[in-house]
Structures are given as structure tokens and as C-alpha cells.
mmCIF file of C-alpha atoms and ligand atoms in Angstrom:
data_model
loop_
_atom_site.group_PDB
_atom_site.id
_atom_site.type_symbol
_atom_site.label_atom_id
_atom_site.label_comp_id
_atom_site.label_asym_id
_atom_site.label_seq_id
_atom_site.Cartn_x
_atom_site.Cartn_y
_atom_site.Cartn_z
ATOM 1 C CA MET A 1 -32.450 -16.857 -22.953
ATOM 2 C CA GLN A 2 -29.360 -15.767 -20.975
ATOM 3 C CA THR A 3 -29.118 -16.881 -17.358
ATOM 4 C CA PRO A 4 -28.536 -13.911 -15.040
ATOM 5 C CA ILE A 5 -25.065 -13.625 -13.478
ATOM 6 C CA SER A 6 -25.189 -14.799 -9.871
ATOM 7 C CA THR A 7 -21.763 -13.429 -8.904
ATOM 8 C CA HIS A 8 -20.576 -9.894 -8.126
ATOM 9 C CA CYS A 9 -17.126 -8.462 -8.762
ATOM 10 C CA GLY A 10 -15.724 -4.937 -8.730
ATOM 11 C CA TYR A 11 -12.924 -2.558 -7.855
ATOM 12 C CA VAL A 12 -12.556 -0.662 -4.587
ATOM 13 C CA ALA A 13 -9.813 1.974 -4.293
ATOM 14 C CA LEU A 14 -8.363 2.851 -0.901
ATOM 15 C CA VAL A 15 -7.275 6.487 -1.162
ATOM 16 C CA GLY A 16 -6.172 9.244 1.196
ATOM 17 C CA ARG A 17 -3.197 11.322 2.258
ATOM 18 C CA PRO A 18 0.011 9.539 3.274
ATOM 19 C CA ASN A 19 0.153 7.661 6.584
ATOM 20 C CA VAL A 20 -3.587 7.414 7.341
ATOM 21 C CA GLY A 21 -3.494 3.595 7.275
ATOM 22 C CA LYS A 22 -4.583 2.596 3.741
ATOM 23 C CA SER A 23 -2.121 -0.295 3.456
ATOM 24 C CA THR A 24 -2.830 -1.501 6.985
ATOM 25 C CA LEU A 25 -6.509 -1.491 6.038
ATOM 26 C CA LEU A 26 -5.881 -3.483 2.845
ATOM 27 C CA ASN A 27 -3.943 -6.132 4.778
ATOM 28 C CA HIS A 28 -6.630 -6.466 7.443
ATOM 29 C CA LEU A 29 -9.456 -6.553 4.902
ATOM 30 C CA ILE A 30 -7.897 -9.380 2.927
ATOM 31 C CA GLY A 31 -6.546 -11.103 6.044
ATOM 32 C CA GLN A 32 -2.955 -11.308 4.856
ATOM 33 C CA LYS A 33 0.114 -9.116 4.930
ATOM 34 C CA LEU A 34 0.486 -8.088 1.310
ATOM 35 C CA SER A 35 1.058 -4.342 1.347
ATOM 36 C CA ILE A 36 3.986 -2.799 3.194
ATOM 37 C CA THR A 37 3.338 -0.365 6.047
ATOM 38 C CA SER A 38 5.351 1.946 8.284
ATOM 39 C CA SER A 39 5.018 4.973 10.519
ATOM 40 C CA LYS A 40 6.730 7.075 7.824
ATOM 41 C CA PRO A 41 4.630 8.819 5.145
ATOM 42 C CA GLN A 42 4.911 7.749 1.486
ATOM 43 C CA THR A 43 5.642 4.129 2.231
ATOM 44 C CA THR A 44 3.457 2.812 -0.607
ATOM 45 C CA ARG A 45 4.851 3.597 -4.049
ATOM 46 C CA HIS A 46 2.858 1.263 -6.272
ATOM 47 C CA ARG A 47 -0.744 0.439 -6.833
ATOM 48 C CA LEU A 48 -1.383 -2.973 -5.289
ATOM 49 C CA LEU A 49 -4.328 -5.254 -5.878
ATOM 50 C CA GLY A 50 -5.605 -7.410 -3.016
ATOM 51 C CA ILE A 51 -8.279 -9.943 -3.956
ATOM 52 C CA LYS A 52 -10.873 -11.015 -1.417
ATOM 53 C CA MET A 53 -13.469 -13.746 -1.913
ATOM 54 C CA GLN A 54 -16.677 -13.331 0.034
ATOM 55 C CA ALA A 55 -19.155 -16.080 -0.940
ATOM 56 C CA GLU A 56 -20.486 -15.103 -4.395
ATOM 57 C CA THR A 57 -18.560 -11.830 -4.436
ATOM 58 C CA GLN A 58 -14.993 -11.102 -5.495
ATOM 59 C CA ILE A 59 -13.790 -7.814 -4.029
ATOM 60 C CA LEU A 60 -10.830 -6.215 -5.787
ATOM 61 C CA TYR A 61 -9.190 -3.874 -3.280
ATOM 62 C CA VAL A 62 -6.647 -1.420 -4.694
ATOM 63 C CA ASP A 63 -4.101 0.094 -2.317
ATOM 64 C CA THR A 64 -2.648 3.388 -3.585
ATOM 65 C CA PRO A 65 0.233 5.744 -2.720
ATOM 66 C CA GLY A 66 -0.827 8.592 -0.419
ATOM 67 C CA LEU A 67 -2.004 11.659 -2.336
ATOM 68 C CA HIS A 68 0.145 14.677 -1.579
ATOM 69 C CA GLN A 69 1.028 18.080 -2.955
ATOM 70 C CA ASP A 70 4.788 17.754 -2.720
ATOM 71 C CA VAL A 71 5.872 17.174 -6.314
ATOM 72 C CA HIS A 72 9.497 18.334 -6.110
ATOM 73 C CA ASN A 73 11.045 15.282 -7.775
ATOM 74 C CA ALA A 74 10.242 12.636 -10.376
ATOM 75 C CA MET A 75 9.431 9.994 -7.758
ATOM 76 C CA ASN A 76 6.907 12.256 -6.019
ATOM 77 C CA ARG A 77 5.265 13.084 -9.305
ATOM 78 C CA TYR A 78 5.095 9.364 -10.114
ATOM 79 C CA LEU A 79 3.436 8.673 -6.741
ATOM 80 C CA ASN A 80 0.759 11.282 -7.317
ATOM 81 C CA ARG A 81 0.101 10.149 -10.882
ATOM 82 C CA THR A 82 -0.314 6.583 -9.646
ATOM 83 C CA ALA A 83 -2.663 7.597 -6.847
ATOM 84 C CA LEU A 84 -4.744 9.860 -9.092
ATOM 85 C CA SER A 85 -5.110 7.332 -11.894
ATOM 86 C CA SER A 86 -6.226 4.723 -9.361
ATOM 87 C CA VAL A 87 -9.471 6.610 -8.878
ATOM 88 C CA ASP A 88 -10.568 5.926 -12.464
ATOM 89 C CA GLY A 89 -12.682 2.907 -13.254
ATOM 90 C CA MET A 90 -13.536 2.103 -9.632
ATOM 91 C CA ASP A 91 -16.956 0.939 -8.498
ATOM 92 C CA VAL A 92 -16.553 2.531 -5.102
ATOM 93 C CA ILE A 93 -13.884 4.582 -3.332
ATOM 94 C CA VAL A 94 -12.949 4.230 0.314
ATOM 95 C CA TRP A 95 -11.387 7.490 1.424
ATOM 96 C CA VAL A 96 -9.326 6.928 4.547
ATOM 97 C CA VAL A 97 -8.764 9.760 7.059
ATOM 98 C CA GLU A 98 -7.555 9.767 10.665
ATOM 99 C CA ALA A 99 -9.890 10.138 13.623
ATOM 100 C CA SER A 100 -9.696 13.626 15.142
ATOM 101 C CA ARG A 101 -6.794 14.593 12.881
ATOM 102 C CA TRP A 102 -7.816 16.537 9.798
ATOM 103 C CA LEU A 103 -4.749 17.975 8.044
ATOM 104 C CA GLU A 104 -4.164 20.175 5.022
ATOM 105 C CA GLY A 105 -3.382 16.993 3.095
ATOM 106 C CA ASP A 106 -6.961 15.832 3.645
ATOM 107 C CA ASN A 107 -8.245 19.042 2.055
ATOM 108 C CA TYR A 108 -6.088 18.264 -0.961
ATOM 109 C CA VAL A 109 -7.706 14.804 -1.261
ATOM 110 C CA LEU A 110 -11.137 16.411 -0.857
ATOM 111 C CA HIS A 111 -10.317 18.762 -3.712
ATOM 112 C CA THR A 112 -9.056 15.855 -5.859
ATOM 113 C CA LEU A 113 -12.240 13.868 -5.317
ATOM 114 C CA ASN A 114 -14.400 16.897 -6.174
ATOM 115 C CA SER A 115 -15.002 16.020 -9.791
ATOM 116 C CA ILE A 116 -15.672 12.298 -9.468
ATOM 117 C CA THR A 117 -19.113 10.758 -9.496
ATOM 118 C CA THR A 118 -18.081 7.358 -8.066
ATOM 119 C CA PRO A 119 -19.623 6.689 -4.643
ATOM 120 C CA VAL A 120 -17.242 7.589 -1.803
ATOM 121 C CA ILE A 121 -17.309 5.873 1.596
ATOM 122 C CA LEU A 122 -15.387 7.680 4.326
ATOM 123 C CA ALA A 123 -13.379 5.436 6.660
ATOM 124 C CA VAL A 124 -12.313 7.328 9.780
ATOM 125 C CA ASN A 125 -9.353 5.224 10.878
ATOM 126 C CA LYS A 126 -7.283 4.891 14.062
ATOM 127 C CA VAL A 127 -10.252 5.412 16.400
ATOM 128 C CA ASP A 128 -8.273 3.364 18.939
ATOM 129 C CA LYS A 129 -5.905 6.335 19.267
ATOM 130 C CA VAL A 130 -8.648 8.703 20.414
ATOM 131 C CA ALA A 131 -8.511 8.507 24.206
ATOM 132 C CA ASP A 132 -11.547 10.698 24.816
ATOM 133 C CA LYS A 133 -14.283 8.938 22.846
ATOM 134 C CA THR A 134 -16.705 11.839 23.369
ATOM 135 C CA LEU A 135 -14.609 13.749 20.819
ATOM 136 C CA LEU A 136 -15.367 11.199 18.125
ATOM 137 C CA LEU A 137 -19.002 12.049 17.439
ATOM 138 C CA PRO A 138 -18.441 15.801 16.880
ATOM 139 C CA TYR A 139 -15.514 14.926 14.583
ATOM 140 C CA LEU A 140 -17.666 12.520 12.559
ATOM 141 C CA GLN A 141 -20.336 15.209 12.288
ATOM 142 C CA GLU A 142 -17.778 17.749 11.156
ATOM 143 C CA VAL A 143 -16.251 15.539 8.451
ATOM 144 C CA SER A 144 -19.683 14.443 7.217
ATOM 145 C CA GLN A 145 -20.197 18.054 6.045
ATOM 146 C CA LYS A 146 -17.102 18.039 3.819
ATOM 147 C CA ARG A 147 -18.844 16.434 0.828
ATOM 148 C CA GLU A 148 -21.470 13.823 0.043
ATOM 149 C CA PHE A 149 -20.558 10.392 1.377
ATOM 150 C CA SER A 150 -22.316 7.099 0.732
ATOM 151 C CA ASP A 151 -21.517 6.204 4.314
ATOM 152 C CA ILE A 152 -19.122 7.017 7.137
ATOM 153 C CA PHE A 153 -17.429 4.316 9.210
ATOM 154 C CA PRO A 154 -15.283 4.920 12.267
ATOM 155 C CA ILE A 155 -12.750 2.065 12.126
ATOM 156 C CA SER A 156 -9.508 0.749 13.515
ATOM 157 C CA ALA A 157 -7.651 -1.086 10.754
ATOM 158 C CA LEU A 158 -5.001 -2.207 13.223
ATOM 159 C CA GLN A 159 -7.466 -3.620 15.740
ATOM 160 C CA HIS A 160 -9.866 -4.878 13.081
ATOM 161 C CA LYS A 161 -12.770 -2.770 14.410
ATOM 162 C CA ASN A 162 -15.843 -2.219 12.237
ATOM 163 C CA LEU A 163 -14.109 -3.688 9.170
ATOM 164 C CA ASP A 164 -16.745 -6.370 8.537
ATOM 165 C CA GLU A 165 -19.445 -3.682 8.566
ATOM 166 C CA LEU A 166 -17.378 -1.565 6.172
ATOM 167 C CA GLU A 167 -16.963 -4.538 3.843
ATOM 168 C CA GLN A 168 -20.680 -5.323 3.865
ATOM 169 C CA LYS A 169 -21.309 -1.774 2.687
ATOM 170 C CA ILE A 170 -18.595 -1.987 0.014
ATOM 171 C CA ILE A 171 -20.131 -5.188 -1.381
ATOM 172 C CA LYS A 172 -23.403 -3.357 -2.045
ATOM 173 C CA TYR A 173 -21.631 -1.237 -4.673
ATOM 174 C CA LEU A 174 -20.110 -4.112 -6.635
ATOM 175 C CA PRO A 175 -21.965 -4.879 -9.869
ATOM 176 C CA PRO A 176 -23.087 -8.294 -11.123
ATOM 177 C CA ASN A 177 -20.022 -9.607 -12.943
ATOM 178 C CA PRO A 178 -18.205 -12.861 -13.434
ATOM 179 C CA PHE A 179 -15.041 -13.136 -11.292
ATOM 180 C CA LEU A 180 -12.130 -11.375 -12.979
ATOM 181 C CA PHE A 181 -9.497 -13.480 -11.163
ATOM 182 C CA ALA A 182 -9.202 -17.106 -10.114
ATOM 183 C CA GLU A 183 -10.761 -17.736 -6.705
ATOM 184 C CA ASP A 184 -7.445 -18.683 -5.074
ATOM 185 C CA GLU A 185 -5.530 -15.647 -6.372
ATOM 186 C CA LEU A 186 -4.445 -13.058 -3.826
ATOM 187 C CA THR A 187 -2.982 -10.351 -6.044
ATOM 188 C CA ASN A 188 -1.903 -9.629 -9.610
ATOM 189 C CA ARG A 189 1.598 -8.733 -8.447
ATOM 190 C CA SER A 190 4.469 -11.148 -8.857
ATOM 191 C CA MET A 191 6.312 -12.721 -5.941
ATOM 192 C CA ARG A 192 9.451 -11.014 -7.248
ATOM 193 C CA PHE A 193 7.713 -7.660 -6.715
ATOM 194 C CA LEU A 194 6.391 -8.574 -3.274
ATOM 195 C CA ALA A 195 9.803 -9.860 -2.145
ATOM 196 C CA ALA A 196 11.434 -6.523 -3.041
ATOM 197 C CA GLU A 197 8.658 -4.682 -1.213
ATOM 198 C CA MET A 198 9.156 -6.723 1.979
ATOM 199 C CA VAL A 199 12.850 -5.813 1.941
ATOM 200 C CA ARG A 200 11.997 -2.140 1.404
ATOM 201 C CA GLU A 201 9.565 -2.218 4.324
ATOM 202 C CA LYS A 202 12.228 -3.473 6.728
ATOM 203 C CA LEU A 203 14.646 -0.793 5.508
ATOM 204 C CA ILE A 204 12.077 1.991 5.935
ATOM 205 C CA ARG A 205 11.302 0.804 9.442
ATOM 206 C CA ARG A 206 14.958 0.584 10.517
ATOM 207 C CA LEU A 207 16.460 3.629 8.812
ATOM 208 C CA GLY A 208 16.130 7.301 9.831
ATOM 209 C CA ALA A 209 13.878 9.959 8.388
ATOM 210 C CA GLU A 210 15.568 10.644 5.024
ATOM 211 C CA LEU A 211 17.222 7.506 3.703
ATOM 212 C CA PRO A 212 13.987 5.534 3.066
ATOM 213 C CA TYR A 213 13.174 8.049 0.328
ATOM 214 C CA ARG A 214 16.587 7.691 -1.265
ATOM 215 C CA LEU A 215 16.470 3.944 -1.784
ATOM 216 C CA THR A 216 14.598 1.379 -3.785
ATOM 217 C CA VAL A 217 14.770 -2.408 -3.992
ATOM 218 C CA GLN A 218 14.829 -4.635 -7.059
ATOM 219 C CA THR A 219 14.687 -8.422 -7.181
ATOM 220 C CA GLU A 220 17.387 -9.602 -9.588
ATOM 221 C CA TYR A 221 17.215 -13.368 -9.074
ATOM 222 C CA PHE A 222 14.262 -15.521 -8.022
ATOM 223 C CA VAL A 223 14.511 -19.267 -8.541
ATOM 224 C CA ASP A 224 12.572 -22.108 -6.944
ATOM 225 C CA LYS A 225 14.993 -24.837 -5.863
ATOM 226 C CA GLU A 226 13.909 -28.232 -4.583
ATOM 227 C CA HIS A 227 13.683 -27.325 -0.887
ATOM 228 C CA PHE A 228 13.720 -23.524 -0.896
ATOM 229 C CA THR A 229 13.393 -20.409 -3.064
ATOM 230 C CA HIS A 230 16.633 -18.553 -3.764
ATOM 231 C CA ILE A 231 16.121 -14.791 -3.981
ATOM 232 C CA SER A 232 18.700 -12.105 -4.531
ATOM 233 C CA ALA A 233 17.764 -8.416 -4.349
ATOM 234 C CA ILE A 234 19.606 -5.147 -4.933
ATOM 235 C CA ILE A 235 19.097 -2.162 -2.667
ATOM 236 C CA TRP A 236 19.763 0.910 -4.816
ATOM 237 C CA VAL A 237 20.899 4.069 -3.022
ATOM 238 C CA GLU A 238 21.652 7.470 -4.534
ATOM 239 C CA ARG A 239 25.107 8.231 -3.166
ATOM 240 C CA ALA A 240 28.226 6.375 -1.988
ATOM 241 C CA SER A 241 27.864 7.900 1.495
ATOM 242 C CA GLN A 242 24.496 6.153 1.933
ATOM 243 C CA LYS A 243 25.877 2.679 1.368
ATOM 244 C CA PRO A 244 27.610 2.170 4.741
ATOM 245 C CA ILE A 245 24.488 3.407 6.568
ATOM 246 C CA VAL A 246 22.341 0.763 4.878
ATOM 247 C CA ILE A 247 24.919 -1.939 5.567
ATOM 248 C CA GLY A 248 25.369 -0.927 9.213
ATOM 249 C CA LYS A 249 28.246 -1.693 11.594
ATOM 250 C CA ARG A 250 29.870 -4.887 10.370
ATOM 251 C CA GLY A 251 26.819 -5.574 8.236
ATOM 252 C CA SER A 252 24.454 -5.595 11.217
ATOM 253 C CA LEU A 253 21.632 -3.540 9.699
ATOM 254 C CA LEU A 254 21.608 -5.427 6.424
ATOM 255 C CA LYS A 255 21.638 -8.729 8.287
ATOM 256 C CA ALA A 256 18.643 -7.746 10.436
ATOM 257 C CA VAL A 257 16.726 -6.455 7.406
ATOM 258 C CA GLY A 258 17.448 -9.663 5.507
ATOM 259 C CA GLU A 259 16.339 -11.859 8.384
ATOM 260 C CA GLU A 260 13.053 -9.968 8.894
ATOM 261 C CA ALA A 261 12.243 -9.797 5.191
ATOM 262 C CA ARG A 262 13.099 -13.480 4.696
ATOM 263 C CA LYS A 263 10.469 -14.455 7.290
ATOM 264 C CA ASP A 264 7.737 -12.389 5.612
ATOM 265 C CA ILE A 265 8.587 -13.699 2.147
ATOM 266 C CA ALA A 266 8.684 -17.310 3.382
ATOM 267 C CA GLU A 267 5.230 -16.851 4.870
ATOM 268 C CA LEU A 268 3.878 -15.428 1.619
ATOM 269 C CA LEU A 269 5.415 -18.218 -0.456
ATOM 270 C CA GLY A 270 4.648 -20.954 2.037
ATOM 271 C CA ARG A 271 8.182 -22.363 1.711
ATOM 272 C CA LYS A 272 11.739 -21.800 2.855
ATOM 273 C CA VAL A 273 13.605 -18.816 1.444
ATOM 274 C CA TYR A 274 17.295 -18.065 1.018
ATOM 275 C CA LEU A 275 17.634 -14.280 0.647
ATOM 276 C CA GLN A 276 20.741 -12.383 -0.459
ATOM 277 C CA LEU A 277 20.923 -8.585 -0.373
ATOM 278 C CA TRP A 278 23.352 -6.297 -2.195
ATOM 279 C CA VAL A 279 23.690 -2.529 -1.870
ATOM 280 C CA LYS A 280 24.530 -0.604 -5.045
ATOM 281 C CA ILE A 281 24.632 3.028 -6.139
ATOM 282 C CA LYS A 282 22.578 4.623 -8.907
ATOM 283 C CA GLU A 283 23.244 8.354 -8.759
ATOM 284 C CA GLY A 284 20.110 10.464 -8.385
ATOM 285 C CA TRP A 285 17.695 7.701 -9.450
ATOM 286 C CA SER A 286 14.694 9.231 -7.634
ATOM 287 C CA ASP A 287 14.708 12.353 -9.804
ATOM 288 C CA ASP A 288 15.422 10.627 -13.101
ATOM 289 C CA ASP A 289 12.425 9.465 -15.132
ATOM 290 C CA ARG A 290 14.423 6.909 -17.112
ATOM 291 C CA ALA A 291 16.015 5.395 -13.998
ATOM 292 C CA LEU A 292 12.577 5.211 -12.371
ATOM 293 C CA GLN A 293 11.278 3.236 -15.338
ATOM 294 C CA GLN A 294 14.212 0.847 -15.206
ATOM 295 C CA LEU A 295 13.544 0.305 -11.515
ATOM 296 C CA GLY A 296 9.919 -0.676 -12.044
ATOM 297 C CA TYR A 297 8.203 2.661 -11.555
ATOM 298 C CA THR A 298 6.084 2.508 -14.680
ATOM 299 C CA ASP A 299 2.557 3.839 -15.102
HETATM 300 N N1 GTP B 301 -3.195 3.116 16.232
HETATM 301 C C1 GTP B 301 -3.432 2.786 14.970
HETATM 302 N N2 GTP B 301 -2.438 2.892 14.066
HETATM 303 C C2 GTP B 301 -2.719 2.561 12.787
HETATM 304 C C3 GTP B 301 -3.995 2.114 12.369
HETATM 305 N N3 GTP B 301 -3.937 1.877 11.040
HETATM 306 C C4 GTP B 301 -2.668 2.150 10.657
HETATM 307 N N4 GTP B 301 -1.935 2.562 11.701
HETATM 308 C C5 GTP B 301 -0.503 2.955 11.689
HETATM 309 O O1 GTP B 301 -0.350 4.108 10.889
HETATM 310 C C6 GTP B 301 0.921 4.081 10.215
HETATM 311 C C7 GTP B 301 0.722 4.236 8.731
HETATM 312 O O2 GTP B 301 0.060 3.087 8.228
HETATM 313 P P1 GTP B 301 0.099 2.704 6.684
HETATM 314 O O3 GTP B 301 -0.888 1.606 6.503
HETATM 315 O O4 GTP B 301 1.492 2.469 6.233
HETATM 316 O O5 GTP B 301 -0.460 4.055 6.054
HETATM 317 P P2 GTP B 301 -0.702 4.423 4.508
HETATM 318 O O6 GTP B 301 -1.921 5.268 4.454
HETATM 319 O O7 GTP B 301 -0.697 3.203 3.684
HETATM 320 O O8 GTP B 301 0.575 5.318 4.200
HETATM 321 P P3 GTP B 301 1.287 5.633 2.763
HETATM 322 O O9 GTP B 301 1.541 4.340 2.081
HETATM 323 O O10 GTP B 301 2.549 6.301 3.173
HETATM 324 O O11 GTP B 301 0.358 6.535 2.029
HETATM 325 C C8 GTP B 301 1.576 2.744 10.613
HETATM 326 O O12 GTP B 301 2.449 2.994 11.685
HETATM 327 C C9 GTP B 301 0.388 1.907 11.064
HETATM 328 O O13 GTP B 301 0.724 0.911 12.017
HETATM 329 C C10 GTP B 301 -5.023 2.004 13.365
HETATM 330 O O14 GTP B 301 -6.163 1.620 13.112
HETATM 331 N N5 GTP B 301 -4.682 2.362 14.633
HETATM 332 MG MG1 MG B 302 0.493 2.631 2.142
#
């Protein structure tokens, strides 16, 4: 006779339009900064797994790029493909929207989720930003009519409000399964990948509106030495004119980015880090499928 499985394990996708707070939510759910975030839309470019142990349950959270209709270049098409394919094979979907801010982009997500039969929980994020709380209830009522939801949670990812309640609900949808990952694993992504992402986050946060979309970061060297980890990363831009902007006056911007990223990477690794950054040009990489593949944008 087979003994019944006492553990639960399953996949939970965090989906929604850009900038609603999916990555912030992933980080706060797993209690560690893993996914990069910024006030600019389309920050997340890759699917990212965050593993959370909760007693006899292993929750596999999947952060996704924001779903959007703008598919004017190869990178944008890659982002949408990645986000769309992330919906497959999930045990439950957490659709993230913003409190009192329903945009056309949310209708697009609604349309995308039309055909799926996976349970969908709606997380209405950024409730801390709604000054007049009396507006919240009518908004929740309005969005509850949009489709069938397994549940609706007003949350603040940033202030960690209602996240434990949300997680308790998520757990109910995870099937009996052995753990798919070791109990001390945090993600299936390599440290090389995460290091490049931390550098990209600092660049997005410090640069203007356009340049973040014209650059990507690649770790080229990652070696554990006795007392520190030596990492070297390339920041790829699309044109020669973009290089001096990324470097900044007498290297000031690059220095600040390196210092900030180094701290985040050291915290993730739990050891000292020596980080070198180089800026190089790869003409038109963001609209070139082959260049995208070379730079790690693979389905
Ligand atoms: N006030 C407030 N801001 C939040 C909250 N959650 C996220 N934000 C902010 O919203 C912005 C976008 O957050 P992200 O987590 O990067 O959003 P995202 O949905 O992952 O965005 P993409 O990766 O571009 O699709 C950042 O400036 C966050 O600090 C929240 O609960 N309250
Ligand atoms: Mg994100």
C-alpha cells in the first residue's frame, strides 16, 4: 500500500500589466530581494522563480514580465511571449492590478486570461496609495464583476499588508506533491543571472525614460576567490552616443551603479563582492532576434 503524500507543492504565477507591483510582491512574499523593481514599466524581462517554504508546503512563485500590447520590436515580443507562456501549467494565478487605477492594459490582461480555466486570485495592490479609503470598496466591487475570481485581496506589497492572508489562500490551491526543489533553494536562476539583473536595476533607476530600454547586462566573469567573489559584467547599449550617458561625468554614474549593485549582490551571496562594469555597443540588439538569444533572452 502506498503512503499518502503529506507535502504540497505547486506553481503560482504573478501576472498583470507592467508596473502594478508583481516583482515587489514576489520579493515580499518570499522575504528576500530577488526580483528587480523600479517605477518604470517593463522592468522585468525574464520569468523568475522564487521558492518559499511554508511548513509542509513548497510554494513556487513565478514572477513574469508585464503583459502589454506594444509589440513594436523583438524585445517587446519576447516579453509578451514570456509572460503569456508563464500562464501555462500553473496551479493558481495571482493577477495583480492597482487599487483605484484600472487602465486599458488591465483590459488586455483580462482578455488574455479569458480562455484559461486555472483559478485566478485578484490582488488589488498599492492600497496604501489610496488616500480616501471609502473609494476602495466600490472599486473592489467594480473589479469583482470583470470575471470570476477565486478570491479578491486588497494588498500593499510594499507595506506587507494582507500578504499572509493572500498566501494562505494560495496554499489551498497547491496539490499534494513531493517538493520539486531542495528546501534551502531560493530560485532556479544562477547567481550570474541575478548579478546582471541587480546591475540592470540600478541602471534603470538612475537613467532617464528611454535608455533603460536600450540596454541589457550580461555577466561575463564570475569566480569565487578565497575572500570574495570576483564578478565582471558588460552593459550593452545600442549606439555609441549612449555610452557616455551610462558612464556619466568622469565615470560617476557607472561608479554609483556599481557600488549599489555590489551591495545587493553581496547580500544575496552572503560574501564580499568585487564588481567590474564595462560598457559596450551592440548595434540594434533589442530588435534583433539572434542578438537577443545571445544575450540570454531565450524562451
Ligand atoms: N505605494 C506602493 N508602491 C508599490 C507597491 N508595490 C509596488 N510599488 C511600486 O510600484 C512600482 C512598480 O513595481 P514593480 O514591482 O517593479 O512592478 P512590476 O509589476 O513588477 O512591473 P514590470 O516588471 O515592469 O511589469 C515600483 O516603484 C514599486 O516600488 C505598493 O504596495 N505600494
Ligand atoms: Mg516586474
